Coordinates of C-alpha atoms in Angstrom, one line a residue:
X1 CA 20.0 26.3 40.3
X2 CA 19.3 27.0 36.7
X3 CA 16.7 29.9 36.4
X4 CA 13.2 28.9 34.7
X5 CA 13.2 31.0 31.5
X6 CA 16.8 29.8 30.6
X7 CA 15.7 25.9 31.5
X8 CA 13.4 26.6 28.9
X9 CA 15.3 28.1 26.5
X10 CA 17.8 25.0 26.4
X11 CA 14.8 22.4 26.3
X12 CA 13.4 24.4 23.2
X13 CA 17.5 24.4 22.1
X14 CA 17.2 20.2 22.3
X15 CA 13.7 19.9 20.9
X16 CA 15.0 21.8 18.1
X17 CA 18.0 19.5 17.6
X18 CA 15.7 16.7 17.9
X19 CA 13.7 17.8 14.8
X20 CA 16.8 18.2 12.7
X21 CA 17.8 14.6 14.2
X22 CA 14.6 13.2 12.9
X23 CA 14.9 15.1 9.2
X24 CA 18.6 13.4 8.9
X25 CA 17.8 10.4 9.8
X26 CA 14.7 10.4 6.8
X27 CA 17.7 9.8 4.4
X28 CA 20.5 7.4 4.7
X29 CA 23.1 10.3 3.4
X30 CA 22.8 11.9 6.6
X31 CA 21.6 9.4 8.7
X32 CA 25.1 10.6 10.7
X33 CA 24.3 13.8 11.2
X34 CA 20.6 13.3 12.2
X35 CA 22.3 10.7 14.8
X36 CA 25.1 13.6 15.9
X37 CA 22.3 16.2 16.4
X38 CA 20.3 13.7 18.8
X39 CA 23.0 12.9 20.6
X40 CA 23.6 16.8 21.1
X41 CA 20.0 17.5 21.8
X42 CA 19.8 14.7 24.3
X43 CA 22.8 15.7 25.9
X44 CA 21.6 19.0 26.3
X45 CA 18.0 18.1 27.9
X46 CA 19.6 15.6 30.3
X47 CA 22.7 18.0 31.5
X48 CA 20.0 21.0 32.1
X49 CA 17.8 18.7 33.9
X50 CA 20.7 17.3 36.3
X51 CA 21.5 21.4 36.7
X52 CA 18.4 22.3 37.5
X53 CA 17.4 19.3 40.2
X54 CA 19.5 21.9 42.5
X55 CA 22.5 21.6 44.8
X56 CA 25.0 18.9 45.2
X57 CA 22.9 16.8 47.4
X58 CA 22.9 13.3 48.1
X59 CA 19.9 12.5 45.3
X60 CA 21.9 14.4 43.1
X61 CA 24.6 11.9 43.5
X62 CA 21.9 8.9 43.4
X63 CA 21.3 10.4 40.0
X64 CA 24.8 10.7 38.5
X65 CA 25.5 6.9 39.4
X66 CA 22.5 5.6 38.0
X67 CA 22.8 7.7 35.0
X68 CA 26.8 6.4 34.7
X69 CA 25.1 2.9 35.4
X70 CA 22.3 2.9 32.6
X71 CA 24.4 4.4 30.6
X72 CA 27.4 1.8 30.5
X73 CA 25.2 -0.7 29.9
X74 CA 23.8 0.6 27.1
X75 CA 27.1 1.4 25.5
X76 CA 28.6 -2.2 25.8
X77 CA 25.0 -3.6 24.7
X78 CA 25.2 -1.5 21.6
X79 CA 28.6 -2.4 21.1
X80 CA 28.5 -6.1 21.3
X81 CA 25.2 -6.2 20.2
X82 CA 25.1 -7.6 16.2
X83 CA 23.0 -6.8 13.6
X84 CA 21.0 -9.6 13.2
X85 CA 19.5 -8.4 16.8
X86 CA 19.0 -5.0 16.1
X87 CA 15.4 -5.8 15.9
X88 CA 15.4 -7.3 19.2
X89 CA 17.3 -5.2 21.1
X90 CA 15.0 -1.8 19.6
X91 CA 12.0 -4.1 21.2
X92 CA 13.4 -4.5 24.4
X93 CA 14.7 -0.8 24.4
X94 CA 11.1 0.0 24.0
X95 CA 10.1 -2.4 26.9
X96 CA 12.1 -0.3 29.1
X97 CA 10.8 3.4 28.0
X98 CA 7.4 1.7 28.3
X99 CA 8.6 0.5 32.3
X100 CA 10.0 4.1 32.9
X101 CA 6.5 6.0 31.8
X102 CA 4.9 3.8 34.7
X103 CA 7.5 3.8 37.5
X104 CA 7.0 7.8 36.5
X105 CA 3.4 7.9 36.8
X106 CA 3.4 5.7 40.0
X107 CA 5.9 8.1 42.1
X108 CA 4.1 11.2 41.1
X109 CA 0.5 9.2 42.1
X110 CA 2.2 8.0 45.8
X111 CA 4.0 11.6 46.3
X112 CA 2.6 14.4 44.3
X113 CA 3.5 16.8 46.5
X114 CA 7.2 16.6 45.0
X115 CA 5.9 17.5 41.5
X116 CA 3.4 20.1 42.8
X117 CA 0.7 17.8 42.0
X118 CA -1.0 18.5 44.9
X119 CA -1.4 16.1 47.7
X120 CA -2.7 12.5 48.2
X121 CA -6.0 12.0 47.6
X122 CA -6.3 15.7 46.3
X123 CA -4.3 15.3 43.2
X124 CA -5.5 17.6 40.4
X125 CA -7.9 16.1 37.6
X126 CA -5.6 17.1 34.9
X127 CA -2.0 15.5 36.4
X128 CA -4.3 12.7 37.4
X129 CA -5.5 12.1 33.7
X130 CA -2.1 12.5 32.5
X131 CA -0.2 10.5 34.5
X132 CA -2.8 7.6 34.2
X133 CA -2.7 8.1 30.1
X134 CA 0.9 7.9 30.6
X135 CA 1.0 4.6 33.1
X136 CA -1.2 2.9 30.4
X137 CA 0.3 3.6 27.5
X138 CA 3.9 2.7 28.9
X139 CA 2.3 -0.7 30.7
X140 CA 1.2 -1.4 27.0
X141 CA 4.1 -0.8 26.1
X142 CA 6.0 -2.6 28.1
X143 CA 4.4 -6.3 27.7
X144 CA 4.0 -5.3 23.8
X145 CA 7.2 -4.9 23.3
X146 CA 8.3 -7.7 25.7
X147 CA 6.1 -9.8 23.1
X148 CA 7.9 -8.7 20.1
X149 CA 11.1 -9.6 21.6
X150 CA 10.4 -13.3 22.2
X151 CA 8.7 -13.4 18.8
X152 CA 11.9 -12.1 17.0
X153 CA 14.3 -14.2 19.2
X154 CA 12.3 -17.0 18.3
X155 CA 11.5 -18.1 22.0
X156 CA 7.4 -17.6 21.0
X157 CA 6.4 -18.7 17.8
X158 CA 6.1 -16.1 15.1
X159 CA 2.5 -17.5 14.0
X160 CA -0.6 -15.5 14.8
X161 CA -1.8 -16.3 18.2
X162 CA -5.4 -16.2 18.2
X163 CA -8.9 -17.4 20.3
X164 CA -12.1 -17.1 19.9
X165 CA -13.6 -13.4 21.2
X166 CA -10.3 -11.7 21.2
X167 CA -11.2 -8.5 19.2
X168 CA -14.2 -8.3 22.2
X169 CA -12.2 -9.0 24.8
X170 CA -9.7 -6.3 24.0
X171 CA -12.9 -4.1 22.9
X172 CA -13.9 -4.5 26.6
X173 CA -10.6 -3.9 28.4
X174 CA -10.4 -0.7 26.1
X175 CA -13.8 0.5 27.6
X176 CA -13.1 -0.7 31.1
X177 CA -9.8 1.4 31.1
X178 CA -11.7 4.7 30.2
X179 CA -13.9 4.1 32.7
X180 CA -11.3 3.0 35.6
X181 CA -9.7 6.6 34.7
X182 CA -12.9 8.2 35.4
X183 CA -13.5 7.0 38.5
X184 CA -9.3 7.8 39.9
X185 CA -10.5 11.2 38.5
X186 CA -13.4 11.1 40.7
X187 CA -12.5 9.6 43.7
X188 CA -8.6 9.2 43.6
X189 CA -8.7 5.8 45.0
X190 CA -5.5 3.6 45.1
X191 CA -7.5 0.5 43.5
X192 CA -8.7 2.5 40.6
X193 CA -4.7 3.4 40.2
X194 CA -3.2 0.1 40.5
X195 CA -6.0 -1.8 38.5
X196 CA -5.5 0.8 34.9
X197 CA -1.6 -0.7 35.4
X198 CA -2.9 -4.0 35.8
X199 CA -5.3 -4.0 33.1
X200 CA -2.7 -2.3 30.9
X201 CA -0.2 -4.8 31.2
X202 CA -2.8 -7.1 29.8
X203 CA -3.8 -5.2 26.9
X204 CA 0.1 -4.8 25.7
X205 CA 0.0 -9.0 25.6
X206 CA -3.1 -9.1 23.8
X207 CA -2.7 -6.5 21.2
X208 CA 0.6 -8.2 20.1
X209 CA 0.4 -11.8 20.3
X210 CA -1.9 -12.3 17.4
X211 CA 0.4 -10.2 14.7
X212 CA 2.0 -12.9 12.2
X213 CA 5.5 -12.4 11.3
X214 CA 5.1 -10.9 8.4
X215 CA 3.8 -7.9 10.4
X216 CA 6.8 -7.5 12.7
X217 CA 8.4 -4.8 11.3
X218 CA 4.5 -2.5 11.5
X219 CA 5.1 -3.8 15.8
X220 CA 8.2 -2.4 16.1
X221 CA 7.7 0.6 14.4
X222 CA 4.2 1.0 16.3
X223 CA 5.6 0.1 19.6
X224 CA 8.0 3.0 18.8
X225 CA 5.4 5.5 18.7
X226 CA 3.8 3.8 21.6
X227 CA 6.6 4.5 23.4
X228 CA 6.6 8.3 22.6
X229 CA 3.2 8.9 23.7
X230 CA 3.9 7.2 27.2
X231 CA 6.6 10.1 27.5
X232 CA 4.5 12.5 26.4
X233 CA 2.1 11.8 28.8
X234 CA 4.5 11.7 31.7
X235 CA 6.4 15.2 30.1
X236 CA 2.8 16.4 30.7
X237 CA 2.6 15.2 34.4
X238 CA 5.8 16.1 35.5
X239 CA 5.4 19.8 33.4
X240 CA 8.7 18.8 31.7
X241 CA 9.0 20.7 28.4
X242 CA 12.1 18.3 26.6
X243 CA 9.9 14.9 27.6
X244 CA 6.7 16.7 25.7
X245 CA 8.8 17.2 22.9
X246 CA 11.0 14.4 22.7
X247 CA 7.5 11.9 23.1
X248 CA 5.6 14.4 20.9
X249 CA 8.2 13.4 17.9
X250 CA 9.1 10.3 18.4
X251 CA 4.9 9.4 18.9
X252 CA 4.2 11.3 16.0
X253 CA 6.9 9.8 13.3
X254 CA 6.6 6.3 14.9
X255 CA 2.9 6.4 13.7
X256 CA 3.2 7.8 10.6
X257 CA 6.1 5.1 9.7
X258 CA 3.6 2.2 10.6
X259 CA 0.8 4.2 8.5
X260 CA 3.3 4.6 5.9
X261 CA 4.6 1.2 6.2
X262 CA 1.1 -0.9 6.4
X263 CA 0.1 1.2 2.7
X264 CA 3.3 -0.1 1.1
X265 CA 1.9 -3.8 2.3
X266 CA -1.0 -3.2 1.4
X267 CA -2.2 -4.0 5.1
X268 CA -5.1 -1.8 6.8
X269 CA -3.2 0.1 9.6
X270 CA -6.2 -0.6 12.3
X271 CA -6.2 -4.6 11.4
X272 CA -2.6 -4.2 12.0
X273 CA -2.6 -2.3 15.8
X274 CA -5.4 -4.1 17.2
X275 CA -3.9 -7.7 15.9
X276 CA -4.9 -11.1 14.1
X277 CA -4.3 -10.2 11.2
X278 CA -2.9 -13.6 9.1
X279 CA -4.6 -15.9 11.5
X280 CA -5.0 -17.8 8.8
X281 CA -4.6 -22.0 7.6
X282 CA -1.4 -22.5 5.7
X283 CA -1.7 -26.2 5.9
X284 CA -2.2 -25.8 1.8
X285 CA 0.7 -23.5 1.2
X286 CA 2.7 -26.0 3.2
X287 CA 2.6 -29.0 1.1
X288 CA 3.7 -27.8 -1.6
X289 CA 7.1 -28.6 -1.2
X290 CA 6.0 -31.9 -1.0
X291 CA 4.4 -32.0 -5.0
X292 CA 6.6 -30.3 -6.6
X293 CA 10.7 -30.4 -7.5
X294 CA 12.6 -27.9 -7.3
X295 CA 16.0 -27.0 -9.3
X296 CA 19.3 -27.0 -7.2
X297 CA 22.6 -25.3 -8.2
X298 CA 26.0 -24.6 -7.1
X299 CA 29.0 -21.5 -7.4
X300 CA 30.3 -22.3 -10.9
X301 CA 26.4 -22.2 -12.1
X302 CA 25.2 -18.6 -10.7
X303 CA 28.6 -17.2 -11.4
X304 CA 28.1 -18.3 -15.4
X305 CA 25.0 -17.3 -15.1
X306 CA 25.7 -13.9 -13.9
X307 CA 29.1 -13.3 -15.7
X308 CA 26.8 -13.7 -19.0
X309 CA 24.2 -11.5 -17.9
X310 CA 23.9 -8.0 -18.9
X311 CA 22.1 -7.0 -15.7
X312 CA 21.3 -8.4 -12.0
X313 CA 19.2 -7.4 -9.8
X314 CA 20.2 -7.7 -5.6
X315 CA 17.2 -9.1 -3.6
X316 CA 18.4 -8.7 0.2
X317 CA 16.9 -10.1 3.3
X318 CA 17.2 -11.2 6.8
X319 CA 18.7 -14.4 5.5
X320 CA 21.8 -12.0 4.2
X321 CA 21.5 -10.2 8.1
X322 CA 22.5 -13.7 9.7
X323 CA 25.0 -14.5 7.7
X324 CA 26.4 -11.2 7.7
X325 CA 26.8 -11.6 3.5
X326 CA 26.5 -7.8 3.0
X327 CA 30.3 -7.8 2.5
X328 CA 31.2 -10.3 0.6
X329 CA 27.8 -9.1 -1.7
X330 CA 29.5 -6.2 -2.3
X331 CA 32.7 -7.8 -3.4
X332 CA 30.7 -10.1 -5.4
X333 CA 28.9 -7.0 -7.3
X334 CA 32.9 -5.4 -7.9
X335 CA 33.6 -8.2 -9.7
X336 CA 30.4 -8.6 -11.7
X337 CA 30.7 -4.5 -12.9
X338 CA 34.0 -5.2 -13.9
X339 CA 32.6 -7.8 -16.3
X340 CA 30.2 -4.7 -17.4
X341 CA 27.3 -6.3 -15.3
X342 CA 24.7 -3.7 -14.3
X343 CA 23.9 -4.0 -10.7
X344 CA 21.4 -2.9 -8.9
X345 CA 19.7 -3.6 -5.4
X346 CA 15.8 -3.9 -4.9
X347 CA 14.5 -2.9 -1.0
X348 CA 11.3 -4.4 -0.1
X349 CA 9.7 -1.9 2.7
X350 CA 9.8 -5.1 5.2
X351 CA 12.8 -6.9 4.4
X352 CA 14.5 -7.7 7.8
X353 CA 12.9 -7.4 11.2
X354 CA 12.9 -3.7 11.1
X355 CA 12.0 -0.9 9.5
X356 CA 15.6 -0.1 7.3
X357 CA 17.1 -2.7 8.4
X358 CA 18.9 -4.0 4.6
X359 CA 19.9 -0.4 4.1
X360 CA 22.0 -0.2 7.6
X361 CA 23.4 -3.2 6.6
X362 CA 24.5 -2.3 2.7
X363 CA 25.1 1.1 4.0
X364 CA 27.3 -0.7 6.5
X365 CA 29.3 -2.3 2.9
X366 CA 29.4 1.0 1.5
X367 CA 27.4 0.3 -0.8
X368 CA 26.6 3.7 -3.0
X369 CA 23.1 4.9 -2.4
X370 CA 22.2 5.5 -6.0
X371 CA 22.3 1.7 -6.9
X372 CA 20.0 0.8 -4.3
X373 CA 16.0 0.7 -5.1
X374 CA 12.4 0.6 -3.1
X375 CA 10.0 -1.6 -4.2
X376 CA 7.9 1.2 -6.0
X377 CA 11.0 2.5 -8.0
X378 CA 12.7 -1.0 -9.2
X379 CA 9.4 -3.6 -9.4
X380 CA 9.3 -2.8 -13.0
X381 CA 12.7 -3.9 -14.2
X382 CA 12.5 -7.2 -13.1
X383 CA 10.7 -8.2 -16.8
X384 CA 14.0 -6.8 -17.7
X385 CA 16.2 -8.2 -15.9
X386 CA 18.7 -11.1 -16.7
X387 CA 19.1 -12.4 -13.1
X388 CA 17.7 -11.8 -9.8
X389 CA 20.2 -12.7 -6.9
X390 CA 17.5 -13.1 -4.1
X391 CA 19.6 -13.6 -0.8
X392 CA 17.9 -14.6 2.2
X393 CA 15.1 -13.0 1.1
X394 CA 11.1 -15.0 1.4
X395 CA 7.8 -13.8 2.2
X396 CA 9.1 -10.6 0.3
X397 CA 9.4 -12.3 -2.6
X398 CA 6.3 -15.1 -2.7
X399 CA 4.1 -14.8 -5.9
X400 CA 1.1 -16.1 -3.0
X401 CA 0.8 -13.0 -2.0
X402 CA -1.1 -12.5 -5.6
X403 CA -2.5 -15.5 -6.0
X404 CA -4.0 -17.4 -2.8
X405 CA -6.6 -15.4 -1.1
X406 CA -6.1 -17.6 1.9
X407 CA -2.6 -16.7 2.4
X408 CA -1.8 -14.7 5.5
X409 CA 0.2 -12.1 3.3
X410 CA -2.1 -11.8 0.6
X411 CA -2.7 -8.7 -0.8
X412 CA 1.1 -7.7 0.1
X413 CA 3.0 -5.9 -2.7
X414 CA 6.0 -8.3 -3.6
X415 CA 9.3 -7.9 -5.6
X416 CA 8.5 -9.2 -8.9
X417 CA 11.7 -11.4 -8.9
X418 CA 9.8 -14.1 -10.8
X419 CA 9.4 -12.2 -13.9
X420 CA 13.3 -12.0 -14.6
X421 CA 14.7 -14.6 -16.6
X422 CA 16.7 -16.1 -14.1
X423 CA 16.0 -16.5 -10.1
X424 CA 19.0 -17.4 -8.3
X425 CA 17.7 -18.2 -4.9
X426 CA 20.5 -18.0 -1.6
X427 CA 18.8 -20.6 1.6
X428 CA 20.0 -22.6 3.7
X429 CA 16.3 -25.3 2.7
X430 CA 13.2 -25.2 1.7
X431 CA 11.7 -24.4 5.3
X432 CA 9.2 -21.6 5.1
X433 CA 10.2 -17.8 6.0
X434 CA 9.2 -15.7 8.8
X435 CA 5.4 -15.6 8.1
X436 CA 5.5 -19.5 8.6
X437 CA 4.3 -20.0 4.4
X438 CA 6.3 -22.0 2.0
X439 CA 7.6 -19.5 -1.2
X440 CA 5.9 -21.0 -4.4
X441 CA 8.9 -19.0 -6.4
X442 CA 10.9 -21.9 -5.3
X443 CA 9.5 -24.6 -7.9
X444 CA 9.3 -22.0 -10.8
X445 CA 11.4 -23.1 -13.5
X446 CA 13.1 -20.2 -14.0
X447 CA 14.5 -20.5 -10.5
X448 CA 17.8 -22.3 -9.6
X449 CA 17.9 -23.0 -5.6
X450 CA 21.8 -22.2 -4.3
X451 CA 21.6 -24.4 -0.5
X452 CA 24.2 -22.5 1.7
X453 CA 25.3 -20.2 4.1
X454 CA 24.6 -16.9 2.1
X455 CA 27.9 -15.9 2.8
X456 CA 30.0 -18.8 1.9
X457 CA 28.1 -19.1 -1.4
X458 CA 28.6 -15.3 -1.9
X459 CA 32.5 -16.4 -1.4
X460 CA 32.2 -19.0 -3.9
X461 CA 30.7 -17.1 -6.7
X462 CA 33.5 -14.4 -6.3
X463 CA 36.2 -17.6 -6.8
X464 CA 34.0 -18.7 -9.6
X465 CA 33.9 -15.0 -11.5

């Protein structure tokens, strides 16, 4: 049995660790070692916590097998798992912290006396406040993020799903919630309890349902801090000082990514949390492809085009994700330095489905970190630029977001791509991108549409250069 003083030394050890994990992983130069010290710090919290639980009982066996059971799965997930599913798999990773915080908060409410809660019915205001914070939180979290996974799988439609009242509605859940906590305070009934879970699940399904696609990387990142704070809660319940900590940070940075996040699209960060925004008719934006022609290419056309150029700039997006490109991109931009090309790679904040997700994936080609750009520091060199290879990226790079008021990502800063003297444009067809809008960059007439796999074409080009 670990003594208290030193179980508190090694949580502050690990919360330290985890602060050091989260200042590596703010650059993608030490992404490693911020990865290397959580791993450490987790280690740490979960092998003093196992210590301290006591002798070699039989729950103390009950815990190693579960924790060698949970813990295989998640290796071979994140082994097998590709990148394209990243997104989904952080979403349903959430789900599951979110599922923990209540099954958490439910044990301590049916058998406080094993966290020195008190006793049933006679619970103490303050564990009682906690742990119901906690069961909410991580009940919203839970449907939330079960929500975001369909709507990045593609089983639920990415568009805004919206009905008439539903700010109201959620206004009023918000309110009864508060006031369901108040009464468990008061009178400690199971009802009160069960009905916050209830309720809560509810909330999770209606905050995240009517957030477009083009918002999906904001969810993920918000769920994230959701997440956090339903650990916090439950660190706060169960007086543990590594799950304070641990939710603390990872609440803390989660929202301060989706603050930091909704400024660089221009979004307001409370439209984006409590949903709808982008519920919006894009029966207009639709037809276009319908009036207008568009200019279609092939290999041997981008690959004199770009040979000739004297610089071209990388547009990467999801489309490059599922076809797994980043590879054969970087073999592609070899070639073109050896012709003296300057290359260079522009990052849009929400390219992907997650926050960073094109700079895992050129990281992942080894591509240097000095050639590759966010929005604010390359959008200006596009009236410079020769060619812009845009490869499977769309709502990033749709001039609507200037121009049509009625657009559900207007207002969003976009790569410029149109203002460089050549588009080259990698898609499979005209169908709309993840926001469900149709890209007017397509009919410009300084664009020239490529129609293939990303990665074959990228293959072609190379035999063309």
């Amino acid at each position: 049995m670990i003594s208290a003083n030193l179980l508190a030394v090694f949580y502050l050890i690990s919360g330290v660790l985890f602060i050091l994990a989260l200042r590596g992983l703010s650059s993608p130069e030490t992404s490693r070692q911020g990865n290397l010290f959580g791993i450490i710090g987790m280690a740490i919290a979960i092998g003093v916590t196992i210590i301290s639980v006591g002798n070699f009982s039989t729950g103390f066996l009950y815990l190693l097998v579960l924790l060698l059971i949970g813990g295989s799965i998640g290796a071979f997930i994140a082994f097998k798992i590709p990148m394209t599913a990243m997104p989904e798999l952080v979403a349903g990773f959430h789900s599951l912290v979110g599922l923990a915080a209540v099954f958490v908060a439910i044990s301590a409410f049916l058998n406080p006396e094993v966290f020195s809660l008190g006793s049933p019915g006679n619970i103490k205001v303050a564990s009682l406040i906690e742990m119901s914070l906690g069961a909410a939180i991580g009940a919203i979290t839970f449907t939330g993020s079960i929500i975001a996974f369909l709507k990045l799988r593609g089983i639920m439609s990415g568009s805004p799903i919206t009905f008439f009242g539903q700010h109201y509605l959620n206004l009023i859940l918000g309110i009864i919630l508060v006031g369901l906590v108040f009464y468990l305070c008061k009178s400690q009934a199971d009802i009160w309890f069960w009905t916050i879970i209830i309720i809560s699940f509810l909330v999770g399904v209606l905050l995240i349902i009517p957030i477009g696609g083009a918002d999906m990387p904001v969810v993920i990142s918000m769920l994230n801090s959701y997440s956090g704070w339903a650990a916090a809660g439950i660190g706060f319940t169960l007086e543990n000082t590594a799950l304070i900590i641990t939710g603390a940070l990872v609440g803390s940075s989660g929202a301060i990514l989706s603050y930091i996040m909704c400024k660089g699209m221009n979004r307001s960060f409370f439209n984006v949390i409590l949903g709808g925004w982008g519920a919006t008719d894009q029966s207009s934006s639709n037809q276009l492809k319908e009036q207008k022609p568009v200019k279609s290419g092939n290999a041997d056309d981008a690959a004199f085009l770009m040979k000739n150029a004297s610089s071209v700039i990388i547009v990467p997006g999801y489309g490059m994700a599922v076809a797994q490109a980043q590879h054969a991109l970087r073999e592609m931009v070899d070639a073109l330095k050896k012709n003296g090309v300057k290359v260079t790679y522009a990052i849009h904040p929400v390219a992907g489905r997650m926050p960073g997700h094109m700079n895992v994936l050129l990281a992942e080609a080894n591509v240097s970190y000095d050639e590759v750009f966010e929005l604010e520091e390359i959008n200006n060199d596009f009236a410079n630029c020769d060619v812009a290879y845009v490869i499977g990226a769309n709502d990033v790079t749709n001039p609507v977001a200037k121009t049509d008021p009625q657009s559900p990502i207007y207002g969003m800063p976009i790569l410029d791509v149109e203002k460089s003297k050549s588009v080259l444009f990698v898609k499979r067809s005209l169908s709309p991108g993840y926001a469900g809008i149709d890209n007017d960059l397509f009919y410009r007439d300084n664009t020239l549409m490529l129609f293939a796999d990303a990665k074959k074409m990228t293959e072609d080009i190379i035999k063309s250069l």
